[in-house]
Amino acid sequence: MAVELTRPALAAEASALPARALLVTLLRPPVILYVPAALFLAAFFLVPLGLVVWMSVSDPEFGFGNYATFFASRYDLAVLARTFQTAFVVTLASLVFAYPIAYVAARRGGAVGGFLLGVVALSFWTSFLVRTYAWMVILGAKGPVVGLLTALGVSPPPRLLFTTFAATFAMAHMLVPFMVLALYAVMKRIDESYMRAAASLGARPLRAFLTVYFPQSLPGVVNGATLVFITCLGFYVTPTLIGSPQDKMIAGRIGQEIEQLLDFGAASATSMILLAAALALFTLYDRFFGLDRMWR
Amino acid sequence: MKNARALSLRGLSKSYLAGQNAVDSIDLEIQPGEFVSFLGPSGSGKTTTLMMIAGFSKPSSGEIAIGGRKIDSVEPYDRNIGMVFQNYALFPHMSVADNVGFPLRMRQVPKAQAAKRIADALAMVGLADFSGRKPAELSGGQQQRVALARALVFEPDVVLLDEPLGALDKALREQMQIELKRIHRELGVTMVYVTHDQGEAMAMSDRIAVFNRGRIEQIGSPAEVYARPQTRFVASFIGDSNLIEGVIGRGGSVDLPGFGSIAVGRGDLTPGTPVDVLLRPETIRLSKEERSPEDICFTVDEIVNYGDSFLVIGKSAGQELRARVPGLDMPALARGERCVMRWSKERVHIVPR
C-alpha cells in the first residue's frame, strides 16, 4: 500500500531529473529482479562465449583464417557432415523407440502408463556418463551381447564397441527420454474422443491412427526431433568413449583440437560453427514448424 | 430417410464391479425415426448405455439390435452409427469439408458424389460457405453444426448425441434445439439424445427415458412423463414439484393430512396405501379473497420475481410448497403474509411410493 502511494510522487519528482528517473526505473522491483540472472548469464555465458568468438578470430593471428582452414579441410567437413548424419539417424531411431512408449503411456494411462513413464524417468535421471559406461559393459568384448552371439555360433563375433553403430545406438537410447517426454506432452492433450469419433465414422484402428491420431501428434514429433537433433549435434561423452576413433563427431574434434593439437583458435572456430549450425536449425524450426500454432 | 432403423435394447447391463451395475437390465424399443432422450443425473447410466450402443463399451449382459440385426459382436467402425460428442471431436488438422467427408472417405464413396453429399450436409446445417475453414476458426455453435453434419452425411442407421449442446450458452442452445428438431423432421433418422437437462429433453423428444441408478424409471412422451410421473424420482427430477405425503382412503380418494380428502378416482389402490401426491407449482392458485370453507391457508416465506412469472415459496399445513404464478395473475403479496391457495383437483397426480 505504501509503495502504491509513493510511486506517483517519485514519478513526478523523477520527470524533472532525467538521470534520477533512470535510477528510479532501474531500482523498481520488477527490473531489480532481473539483475541477478542477467549478471549470472553475463559472467558465465556471454563473457566466455565472447572470449571464444574472440579467440576464433585472433589466435594465432587476427582474421578468419581458422574458419577458412575448417572449410578448406576435407577432414573437418567430413566430421561436420558425419555429425549431421549421425544426429539424423539418432533422431530417427529415438523417434522409432519413443513413439510407441509415449503412445501407450498417453492412451493407456493408469498403472501401465505410470510404469512406462517411471522407466523413462529413471533413465532420464541417470547421467549420460553412467549410461555410456553401461553400454561399454554391454557391448564389450566380454559383454553379454558378444557372449550371446558366440553362443549362437557367430564366429568370430563382430566387434561392437568403438564403432559408429555403438555410438549411434547408445545416443539414441540416451535421448529416448527427451523424445518420449516431448511426445507425451502433446499426446496427453489428444482427447480420447477423437479416436472414438474416427471409429464411429467408420475408420478401422490403423486407419484412425494414421489419419486422426498421428497428424495430431506431429507437433510432439517436431518438438522432440528438434530437441534430440540439437542435443545430438553437441554430444561429446558417448561418441568419444564408445564410438569409432576414426569417425569423430564435431564435439570430439573440438576436444582433439584442444587436448592433442593445442590449437585453441581452431577449436574456437569449430565451436562457433557448431553453435551456428544449432542456431540455424532453431531458426528453421521456428519458421517452418510452428505446427503447434497451426491449429490451436 | 430410407434407412431409419429401429433400435432395441434387451436386458442390457454393465457392471464394473461385481454386484454393482452401472446399467441394470435395460429394456427399450426405439421405433424407426423416433427421437428418444436419455434423461437423468450424472452417474445414472445414460452415457454408459449410449457408449454400449456405439460399441465403445462392452455390455456385461443383454443384447443390442439395430433394425432387427444383433450388433453386439460388431466393431464400432462397422456399426454405421453416427455420433455427436460432447466436445464435438472435430479433427483439428482437417478442414470443415474434410471433417464432413471423413466418413465418406472411409466408405470409399467416389469423389464427385462425396463432394455433393458434403455440400448438401453443410447446407443442411447452414454452413455452406465454411467448407474451407479449420474447426478452430469456427464458433462453438458452428463446430456443433459441423459435428452434426459429419454424423449425418453417411446416412447412419441411428444417430447418437451425447450432451451435444452442453457447452453452448443458453440462447444458442435453444436455437440449436429448434434446428436439431427441424433436421430430425427432415431426415426422419432415429436419434438417441443423452442429456441431464430436462428442459432440453422436454423440448425435443418424442419420448423420454428417465434414468436413475442404472435403470429406466419411466419411458413416455414428454407430456406423459411430466403430468403422470410413475415414481417419486421422476416427479422431482422433471419440472418443479411439490410432493405431499398422503394415504389412500375409501372410494378412490386420497387423504392428505392438513389438506383434507380429495377424490382422485384411484379405486385400484388399496385403502391405507401410503402415496405421494404431486402438485405442480403452476397448478396452484394464490388469492387474497376467502371464498369457501375448503380454502387452504398459505403463508408466504419468499417471493422470487422472474419477470414473466413469480415463484412463491411458502407453507401450508406445515408443508413447504412452491407456487408458480404468472406475472399478470400475481396478487399483491408480501413476505409473511397469509393468503388462500387453491388447486384444480383433476391436476392432482398420485405417485406410488
GROMACS .gro file of C-alpha atoms in nm, chain B residues 12-25 43-45 48 52 58-61 213-215:
model
   26
  308LEU     CA    1  -2.877  -5.458  -2.127
  309SER     CA    2  -2.645  -5.445  -1.824
  310LYS     CA    3  -2.300  -5.315  -1.748
  311SER     CA    4  -2.117  -5.381  -1.426
  312TYR     CA    5  -1.771  -5.253  -1.343
  313LEU     CA    6  -1.753  -5.414  -1.002
  314ALA     CA    7  -1.915  -5.742  -0.908
  315GLY     CA    8  -2.263  -5.682  -0.776
  316GLN     CA    9  -2.271  -5.317  -0.878
  317ASN     CA   10  -2.448  -5.241  -1.200
  318ALA     CA   11  -2.376  -4.911  -1.373
  319VAL     CA   12  -2.653  -5.009  -1.610
  320ASP     CA   13  -2.903  -5.256  -1.481
  321SER     CA   14  -3.109  -5.466  -1.719
  339GLY     CA   15  -2.392  -4.139  -1.295
  340SER     CA   16  -2.741  -4.263  -1.377
  341GLY     CA   17  -2.614  -4.487  -1.657
  344THR     CA   18  -2.280  -4.579  -2.032
  348MET     CA   19  -2.262  -4.958  -2.531
  354LYS     CA   20  -1.891  -5.387  -2.387
  355PRO     CA   21  -2.219  -5.490  -2.222
  356SER     CA   22  -2.187  -5.736  -1.933
  357SER     CA   23  -2.508  -5.899  -2.048
  509ARG     CA   24  -2.923  -4.557  -1.075
  510GLY     CA   25  -2.872  -4.759  -1.389
  511ARG     CA   26  -3.238  -4.821  -1.457
   0.00000   0.00000   0.00000
